[in-house]
Amino acid sequence: MKKQINFAIVGCGTIAEQHIRAIHNTPDAELAAVYSRNAEKAGEWGQKYGVLSFSDYELLLKNDAIDAVVILTPSGTHAEFGIKAAEAGKHVIVEKPIDTTMEKAETLIEICEKAGVKLSCIFQHRFDEAIIELKEAVSNNKLGQLNFGSSRTTWYRPQEYYDSGKWRGTKELDGGGALMNQSIHYIDLLLYIMGPVEEVHGYCATRGHEGIDVEDIAVANVKFASGALGIIEGNTAAFPGFNTALDIFGESGSVRVDSDQIAEWHIKNEETTAISAGTQHTGAGINTQTADYGPSFTRQYEDIVQAFINGTEPLVNGKEAIKALELILAIYESAETGKPVKLSSAVR
């Protein structure tokens, strides 16, 4: 049994340093290599971290010292890079979303299974202390029957954000806008806590930005398979930038998570506890890619590494990661057709 997992970072963008810090902080994990299609950048990062550097992806995959690749390229290329890695016998980690279409995501999952390698997707907020506590309470039925859940991401991205890369704000490589790129984390949490969605009716608009073919505002009404109802909001035109919020209301208790912290915690016949002294709102124009999610990132990497070593499934495997993608694509379909859309996952 292998006792250490050697990782290669694929894509040296802003988020890469978060992953590298998490790898350095995770027992039994080691950064072994970095890849960028820009040879000069790859060399600079390799020298900075004292690891191998590659600008040829095929050459990286031939290196037997590398056990797993962490794919941080534009969203619409995740499956392409991941499939090649799986076929080379490497475990695969992709940033969210798993990819931008169900077909590509399902193919990636299938290829990883056939190759006998593990697949995980980064949804680090499942490892926030607030979510761990909430999930435990729901699992122990402390909130009773869940009746309502909402996910709201009200951030601000200046025009310069979308202008900073040709792939940003494009359906081809970004896959979507405020929902697919920013809100997907809390949409994943909504599904993680509330369970599968049966039907969704959504609206999307582009109101605050130019030169993009994706939404910067979206809202959706949700009917869960359990019969509970819910609401989703995604927004990158909410100047100057506010918060992420998750509301879970049950027959015996209700919990509100605000900017990754528990803001309200009310359980029948229990003393009200764990209420934050204050919330940490996202300020004007802050790019949350640079926010420090260190502890949660490290917890997810610890989960991933142990799954890779022991041959078990990570908490966020491919089948878990695809759920948020399916829901977001259903919202897009509903917005285009003007009709509610039923989700197939609710009856699987």
Short mmCIF file of C-alpha atoms in Angstrom, two decimals:
data_model
loop_
_atom_site.label_atom_id
_atom_site.label_comp_id
_atom_site.label_asym_id
_atom_site.label_seq_id
_atom_site.Cartn_x
_atom_site.Cartn_y
_atom_site.Cartn_z
CA MET A 1 0.00 0.00 0.00
CA LYS A 2 1.37 3.38 -1.01
CA LYS A 3 1.92 5.67 1.96
CA GLN A 4 2.42 8.99 0.15
CA ILE A 5 0.63 10.64 -2.75
CA ASN A 6 2.74 12.79 -5.08
CA PHE A 7 0.72 15.52 -6.76
CA ALA A 8 1.18 17.53 -9.94
CA ILE A 9 -0.54 20.90 -10.25
CA VAL A 10 -1.95 21.41 -13.76
CA GLY A 11 -2.54 25.10 -14.38
CA CYS A 12 -0.70 27.88 -12.57
CA GLY A 13 -3.47 30.42 -12.10
CA THR A 14 -4.55 32.29 -8.99
CA ILE A 15 -6.18 29.32 -7.26
CA ALA A 16 -3.10 27.10 -7.65
CA GLU A 17 -1.40 28.52 -4.56
CA GLN A 18 -4.41 27.52 -2.41
CA HIS A 19 -3.95 23.94 -3.56
CA ILE A 20 -0.21 23.98 -3.05
CA ARG A 21 -0.63 25.26 0.52
CA ALA A 22 -3.17 22.53 1.22
CA ILE A 23 -0.86 19.85 -0.17
CA HIS A 24 2.01 21.14 1.97
CA ASN A 25 -0.27 21.06 5.03
CA THR A 26 -1.63 17.55 4.41
CA PRO A 27 0.08 14.48 5.90
CA ASP A 28 1.13 11.87 3.33
CA ALA A 29 0.90 14.42 0.50
CA GLU A 30 3.77 15.89 -1.50
CA LEU A 31 3.95 18.40 -4.33
CA ALA A 32 6.02 16.75 -7.05
CA ALA A 33 5.46 18.83 -10.18
CA VAL A 34 3.74 21.80 -11.80
CA TYR A 35 2.45 22.22 -15.35
CA SER A 36 1.73 25.27 -17.46
CA ARG A 37 1.47 25.43 -21.22
CA ASN A 38 3.68 28.51 -20.85
CA ALA A 39 7.15 27.00 -20.46
CA GLU A 40 8.60 30.10 -18.81
CA LYS A 41 5.83 30.20 -16.22
CA ALA A 42 6.15 26.48 -15.55
CA GLY A 43 9.89 26.90 -14.97
CA GLU A 44 9.35 29.83 -12.60
CA TRP A 45 6.82 27.88 -10.52
CA GLY A 46 8.99 24.77 -10.52
CA GLN A 47 11.92 26.78 -9.23
CA LYS A 48 9.74 28.59 -6.68
CA TYR A 49 8.51 25.34 -5.12
CA GLY A 50 11.55 23.18 -5.81
CA VAL A 51 9.67 20.64 -7.94
CA LEU A 52 9.66 19.34 -11.50
CA SER A 53 8.15 21.63 -14.13
CA PHE A 54 6.43 20.68 -17.38
CA SER A 55 4.98 22.52 -20.36
CA ASP A 56 4.24 19.21 -22.11
CA TYR A 57 1.26 17.49 -20.45
CA GLU A 58 1.89 14.15 -22.14
CA LEU A 59 5.44 14.14 -20.77
CA LEU A 60 4.16 14.87 -17.26
CA LEU A 61 1.78 11.92 -17.46
CA LYS A 62 4.64 9.58 -18.38
CA ASN A 63 6.44 10.37 -15.11
CA ASP A 64 6.00 7.41 -12.76
CA ALA A 65 6.78 9.52 -9.69
CA ILE A 66 3.48 11.40 -10.09
CA ASP A 67 0.45 9.67 -8.53
CA ALA A 68 -2.26 12.29 -9.00
CA VAL A 69 -2.96 15.43 -11.00
CA VAL A 70 -4.83 18.51 -9.77
CA ILE A 71 -6.55 20.13 -12.75
CA LEU A 72 -6.95 23.90 -12.41
CA THR A 73 -7.45 24.77 -16.07
CA PRO A 74 -10.58 26.54 -17.47
CA SER A 75 -13.75 24.67 -16.51
CA GLY A 76 -14.59 23.46 -20.00
CA THR A 77 -11.27 21.59 -20.22
CA HIS A 78 -11.46 19.64 -16.94
CA ALA A 79 -12.68 16.38 -18.46
CA GLU A 80 -10.19 16.58 -21.33
CA PHE A 81 -7.23 16.84 -18.95
CA GLY A 82 -8.75 14.39 -16.48
CA ILE A 83 -9.42 11.67 -19.04
CA LYS A 84 -5.82 11.76 -20.26
CA ALA A 85 -4.59 11.54 -16.66
CA ALA A 86 -6.88 8.61 -15.83
CA GLU A 87 -5.79 6.72 -18.94
CA ALA A 88 -2.20 7.23 -17.78
CA GLY A 89 -3.08 5.67 -14.40
CA LYS A 90 -3.13 8.89 -12.37
CA HIS A 91 -5.73 9.80 -9.77
CA VAL A 92 -7.67 12.92 -10.73
CA ILE A 93 -8.70 16.03 -8.81
CA VAL A 94 -10.54 18.80 -10.64
CA GLU A 95 -11.54 22.24 -9.46
CA LYS A 96 -15.25 22.98 -9.53
CA PRO A 97 -17.23 22.46 -11.67
CA ILE A 98 -16.37 18.90 -12.66
CA ASP A 99 -16.85 20.17 -16.23
CA THR A 100 -19.45 22.24 -18.09
CA THR A 101 -21.64 19.55 -19.72
CA MET A 102 -23.19 16.36 -18.41
CA GLU A 103 -21.75 14.38 -21.32
CA LYS A 104 -18.16 15.41 -20.57
CA ALA A 105 -18.58 14.95 -16.82
CA GLU A 106 -20.15 11.51 -17.20
CA THR A 107 -17.38 10.45 -19.59
CA LEU A 108 -14.72 11.55 -17.10
CA ILE A 109 -16.41 9.57 -14.31
CA GLU A 110 -16.71 6.48 -16.54
CA ILE A 111 -13.08 6.63 -17.71
CA CYS A 112 -11.78 7.00 -14.15
CA GLU A 113 -13.82 3.98 -13.05
CA LYS A 114 -12.58 1.90 -15.97
CA ALA A 115 -8.97 2.93 -15.32
CA GLY A 116 -9.27 2.03 -11.64
CA VAL A 117 -8.25 5.50 -10.46
CA LYS A 118 -10.01 7.80 -8.01
CA LEU A 119 -11.72 11.06 -8.96
CA SER A 120 -12.53 14.00 -6.71
CA CYS A 121 -13.79 17.54 -7.26
CA ILE A 122 -13.00 20.53 -5.08
CA PHE A 123 -16.00 21.58 -3.01
CA GLN A 124 -14.05 22.65 0.05
CA HIS A 125 -17.05 24.26 1.76
CA ARG A 126 -18.37 20.81 2.63
CA PHE A 127 -15.40 20.78 5.01
CA ASP A 128 -16.20 24.12 6.68
CA GLU A 129 -16.74 23.69 10.42
CA ALA A 130 -20.21 25.21 10.08
CA ILE A 131 -21.25 22.68 7.41
CA ILE A 132 -19.75 19.73 9.29
CA GLU A 133 -21.82 20.76 12.33
CA LEU A 134 -24.97 21.33 10.27
CA LYS A 135 -24.64 18.04 8.37
CA GLU A 136 -24.26 16.15 11.65
CA ALA A 137 -27.35 17.83 13.09
CA VAL A 138 -29.42 16.95 10.01
CA SER A 139 -28.10 13.37 9.97
CA ASN A 140 -29.14 13.02 13.62
CA ASN A 141 -32.61 14.42 12.75
CA LYS A 142 -32.20 17.38 15.11
CA LEU A 143 -33.98 19.66 12.62
CA GLY A 144 -36.72 17.11 11.98
CA GLN A 145 -38.37 17.13 8.58
CA LEU A 146 -36.62 19.65 6.33
CA ASN A 147 -39.17 22.01 4.76
CA PHE A 148 -37.15 24.75 3.06
CA GLY A 149 -33.62 25.43 1.89
CA SER A 150 -32.07 28.37 0.12
CA SER A 151 -28.67 29.17 -1.36
CA ARG A 152 -27.71 32.79 -2.05
CA THR A 153 -24.43 34.08 -3.46
CA THR A 154 -24.50 37.86 -3.79
CA TRP A 155 -21.06 38.96 -4.90
CA TYR A 156 -19.60 41.59 -7.16
CA ARG A 157 -17.20 41.17 -10.04
CA PRO A 158 -15.99 44.30 -11.83
CA GLN A 159 -15.84 44.33 -15.62
CA GLU A 160 -12.07 43.88 -15.33
CA TYR A 161 -12.60 40.42 -13.86
CA TYR A 162 -14.28 39.17 -17.01
CA ASP A 163 -11.83 41.06 -19.22
CA SER A 164 -8.83 39.43 -17.48
CA GLY A 165 -9.02 36.20 -19.50
CA LYS A 166 -10.48 35.36 -22.90
CA TRP A 167 -12.17 32.27 -21.43
CA ARG A 168 -13.95 34.13 -18.65
CA GLY A 169 -17.65 34.69 -19.19
CA THR A 170 -17.82 32.29 -22.14
CA LYS A 171 -20.22 29.37 -22.41
CA GLU A 172 -17.53 27.29 -24.10
CA LEU A 173 -14.89 27.42 -21.35
CA ASP A 174 -16.60 28.95 -18.30
CA GLY A 175 -19.77 26.97 -18.88
CA GLY A 176 -21.87 29.68 -17.30
CA GLY A 177 -21.60 32.73 -15.10
CA ALA A 178 -22.81 33.58 -11.62
CA LEU A 179 -24.27 30.09 -11.09
CA MET A 180 -21.63 27.86 -12.68
CA ASN A 181 -18.58 29.79 -11.52
CA GLN A 182 -19.42 31.48 -8.22
CA SER A 183 -22.67 30.06 -6.77
CA ILE A 184 -21.88 26.42 -7.43
CA HIS A 185 -20.24 25.99 -4.00
CA TYR A 186 -23.37 26.89 -2.06
CA ILE A 187 -25.60 25.08 -4.56
CA ASP A 188 -23.55 21.99 -3.78
CA LEU A 189 -24.11 22.62 -0.06
CA LEU A 190 -27.85 23.00 -0.62
CA LEU A 191 -27.95 19.57 -2.29
CA TYR A 192 -25.63 18.08 0.32
CA ILE A 193 -27.97 19.09 3.14
CA MET A 194 -31.42 19.02 1.52
CA GLY A 195 -31.04 16.07 -0.85
CA PRO A 196 -31.88 15.79 -4.56
CA VAL A 197 -34.00 18.25 -6.52
CA GLU A 198 -37.06 17.03 -8.41
CA GLU A 199 -37.92 20.18 -10.38
CA VAL A 200 -36.59 23.69 -10.92
CA HIS A 201 -37.89 26.87 -12.58
CA GLY A 202 -35.27 29.53 -13.21
CA TYR A 203 -34.51 32.90 -14.74
CA CYS A 204 -31.14 34.24 -15.89
CA ALA A 205 -30.04 37.70 -17.00
CA THR A 206 -26.93 39.67 -17.86
CA ARG A 207 -27.38 43.13 -16.35
CA GLY A 208 -24.10 44.44 -15.02
CA HIS A 209 -21.39 43.40 -17.49
CA GLU A 210 -20.54 43.66 -21.17
CA GLY A 211 -18.89 41.28 -23.59
CA ILE A 212 -19.93 38.07 -21.81
CA ASP A 213 -22.37 35.43 -23.02
CA VAL A 214 -23.28 34.09 -19.58
CA GLU A 215 -25.50 35.27 -16.74
CA ASP A 216 -24.43 37.65 -13.98
CA ILE A 217 -27.80 37.32 -12.18
CA ALA A 218 -29.93 34.20 -11.77
CA VAL A 219 -32.79 33.06 -9.56
CA ALA A 220 -34.61 29.74 -9.33
CA ASN A 221 -37.48 28.14 -7.45
CA VAL A 222 -36.72 24.59 -6.41
CA LYS A 223 -38.83 21.58 -5.47
CA PHE A 224 -36.84 18.87 -3.69
CA ALA A 225 -37.57 15.17 -4.07
CA SER A 226 -38.56 15.15 -0.39
CA GLY A 227 -41.36 17.67 -1.08
CA ALA A 228 -39.47 20.57 0.51
CA LEU A 229 -39.18 23.84 -1.38
CA GLY A 230 -36.27 26.19 -1.93
CA ILE A 231 -34.72 29.17 -3.64
CA ILE A 232 -31.38 29.71 -5.39
CA GLU A 233 -29.84 33.10 -6.17
CA GLY A 234 -26.56 33.75 -7.94
CA ASN A 235 -25.28 37.27 -8.50
CA THR A 236 -22.00 38.88 -9.56
CA ALA A 237 -23.58 42.29 -10.15
CA ALA A 238 -24.41 43.03 -6.50
CA PHE A 239 -22.24 46.10 -5.98
CA PRO A 240 -20.19 46.40 -3.82
CA GLY A 241 -20.30 42.66 -3.00
CA PHE A 242 -22.06 40.97 -0.11
CA ASN A 243 -22.21 37.40 1.13
CA THR A 244 -22.96 33.75 0.65
CA ALA A 245 -25.85 32.38 2.68
CA LEU A 246 -27.42 28.99 3.28
CA ASP A 247 -30.79 28.74 5.05
CA ILE A 248 -32.08 25.37 6.24
CA PHE A 249 -35.52 25.39 7.93
CA GLY A 250 -36.95 22.25 9.52
CA GLU A 251 -39.93 21.34 11.68
CA SER A 252 -37.77 21.14 14.80
CA GLY A 253 -34.96 23.57 14.04
CA SER A 254 -33.49 26.11 11.68
CA VAL A 255 -29.90 27.02 10.82
CA ARG A 256 -28.50 29.95 8.89
CA VAL A 257 -24.95 29.95 7.53
CA ASP A 258 -23.60 33.35 6.49
CA SER A 259 -20.24 33.67 4.72
CA ASP A 260 -19.16 30.20 5.85
CA GLN A 261 -20.03 30.83 9.53
CA ILE A 262 -23.08 29.79 11.53
CA ALA A 263 -25.17 32.93 12.02
CA GLU A 264 -28.33 31.39 13.51
CA TRP A 265 -28.76 28.03 15.23
CA HIS A 266 -32.14 27.19 16.74
CA ILE A 267 -33.17 23.67 17.81
CA LYS A 268 -36.35 22.97 19.78
CA ASN A 269 -35.71 22.21 23.45
CA GLU A 270 -32.01 23.07 23.10
CA GLU A 271 -30.23 26.17 24.19
CA THR A 272 -29.41 28.44 21.27
CA THR A 273 -25.69 28.06 20.61
CA ALA A 274 -22.94 28.52 18.04
CA ILE A 275 -24.09 31.92 16.82
CA SER A 276 -21.28 33.95 15.27
CA ALA A 277 -20.29 37.23 16.85
CA GLY A 278 -20.46 38.73 13.36
CA THR A 279 -20.39 37.84 9.71
CA GLN A 280 -17.53 38.33 7.31
CA HIS A 281 -18.98 39.95 4.23
CA THR A 282 -17.13 40.02 0.94
CA GLY A 283 -16.07 43.61 0.22
CA ALA A 284 -16.31 45.59 -2.96
CA GLY A 285 -14.72 43.89 -5.91
CA ILE A 286 -12.88 41.26 -3.89
CA ASN A 287 -11.98 38.21 -5.94
CA THR A 288 -12.80 35.30 -3.67
CA GLN A 289 -10.28 33.17 -5.54
CA THR A 290 -7.70 34.93 -3.36
CA ALA A 291 -9.59 34.41 -0.09
CA ASP A 292 -7.93 31.98 2.31
CA TYR A 293 -10.01 28.82 2.69
CA GLY A 294 -6.98 27.09 4.18
CA PRO A 295 -8.48 24.85 6.89
CA SER A 296 -11.33 23.65 4.67
CA PHE A 297 -9.02 23.07 1.70
CA THR A 298 -6.68 21.08 3.91
CA ARG A 299 -9.52 18.98 5.34
CA GLN A 300 -10.66 18.11 1.84
CA TYR A 301 -7.11 17.17 0.81
CA GLU A 302 -6.79 15.01 3.91
CA ASP A 303 -10.00 13.22 2.87
CA ILE A 304 -8.74 12.84 -0.71
CA VAL A 305 -5.29 11.56 0.24
CA GLN A 306 -6.66 8.93 2.61
CA ALA A 307 -9.13 7.77 -0.06
CA PHE A 308 -6.31 7.48 -2.60
CA ILE A 309 -4.11 5.57 -0.16
CA ASN A 310 -6.82 3.24 1.17
CA GLY A 311 -8.72 2.70 -2.08
CA THR A 312 -11.94 4.20 -0.67
CA GLU A 313 -14.15 6.92 -2.13
CA PRO A 314 -13.48 10.57 -1.29
CA LEU A 315 -16.46 12.49 0.10
CA VAL A 316 -16.75 14.50 -3.11
CA ASN A 317 -16.31 11.87 -5.79
CA GLY A 318 -17.44 12.28 -9.38
CA LYS A 319 -21.00 11.15 -8.72
CA GLU A 320 -21.34 13.73 -5.95
CA ALA A 321 -19.73 16.51 -7.98
CA ILE A 322 -22.00 16.05 -10.99
CA LYS A 323 -25.14 16.80 -8.93
CA ALA A 324 -24.52 20.54 -8.74
CA LEU A 325 -23.68 20.64 -12.45
CA GLU A 326 -26.93 18.89 -13.35
CA LEU A 327 -28.99 21.34 -11.28
CA ILE A 328 -27.28 24.41 -12.75
CA LEU A 329 -27.74 23.14 -16.31
CA ALA A 330 -31.42 22.52 -15.51
CA ILE A 331 -31.76 26.15 -14.37
CA TYR A 332 -30.19 27.28 -17.65
CA GLU A 333 -32.58 25.09 -19.63
CA SER A 334 -35.55 26.45 -17.69
CA ALA A 335 -34.42 30.03 -18.27
CA GLU A 336 -34.15 29.38 -22.01
CA THR A 337 -37.49 27.59 -22.39
CA GLY A 338 -39.49 29.49 -19.79
CA LYS A 339 -40.70 26.18 -18.36
CA PRO A 340 -39.95 24.11 -15.23
CA VAL A 341 -37.39 21.32 -15.74
CA LYS A 342 -37.43 17.95 -14.00
CA LEU A 343 -34.12 16.40 -12.94
CA SER A 344 -33.41 12.76 -13.66
CA SER A 345 -31.16 12.36 -10.58
CA ALA A 346 -34.18 12.71 -8.30
CA VAL A 347 -35.46 9.31 -9.42
CA ARG A 348 -32.17 7.41 -9.74
#
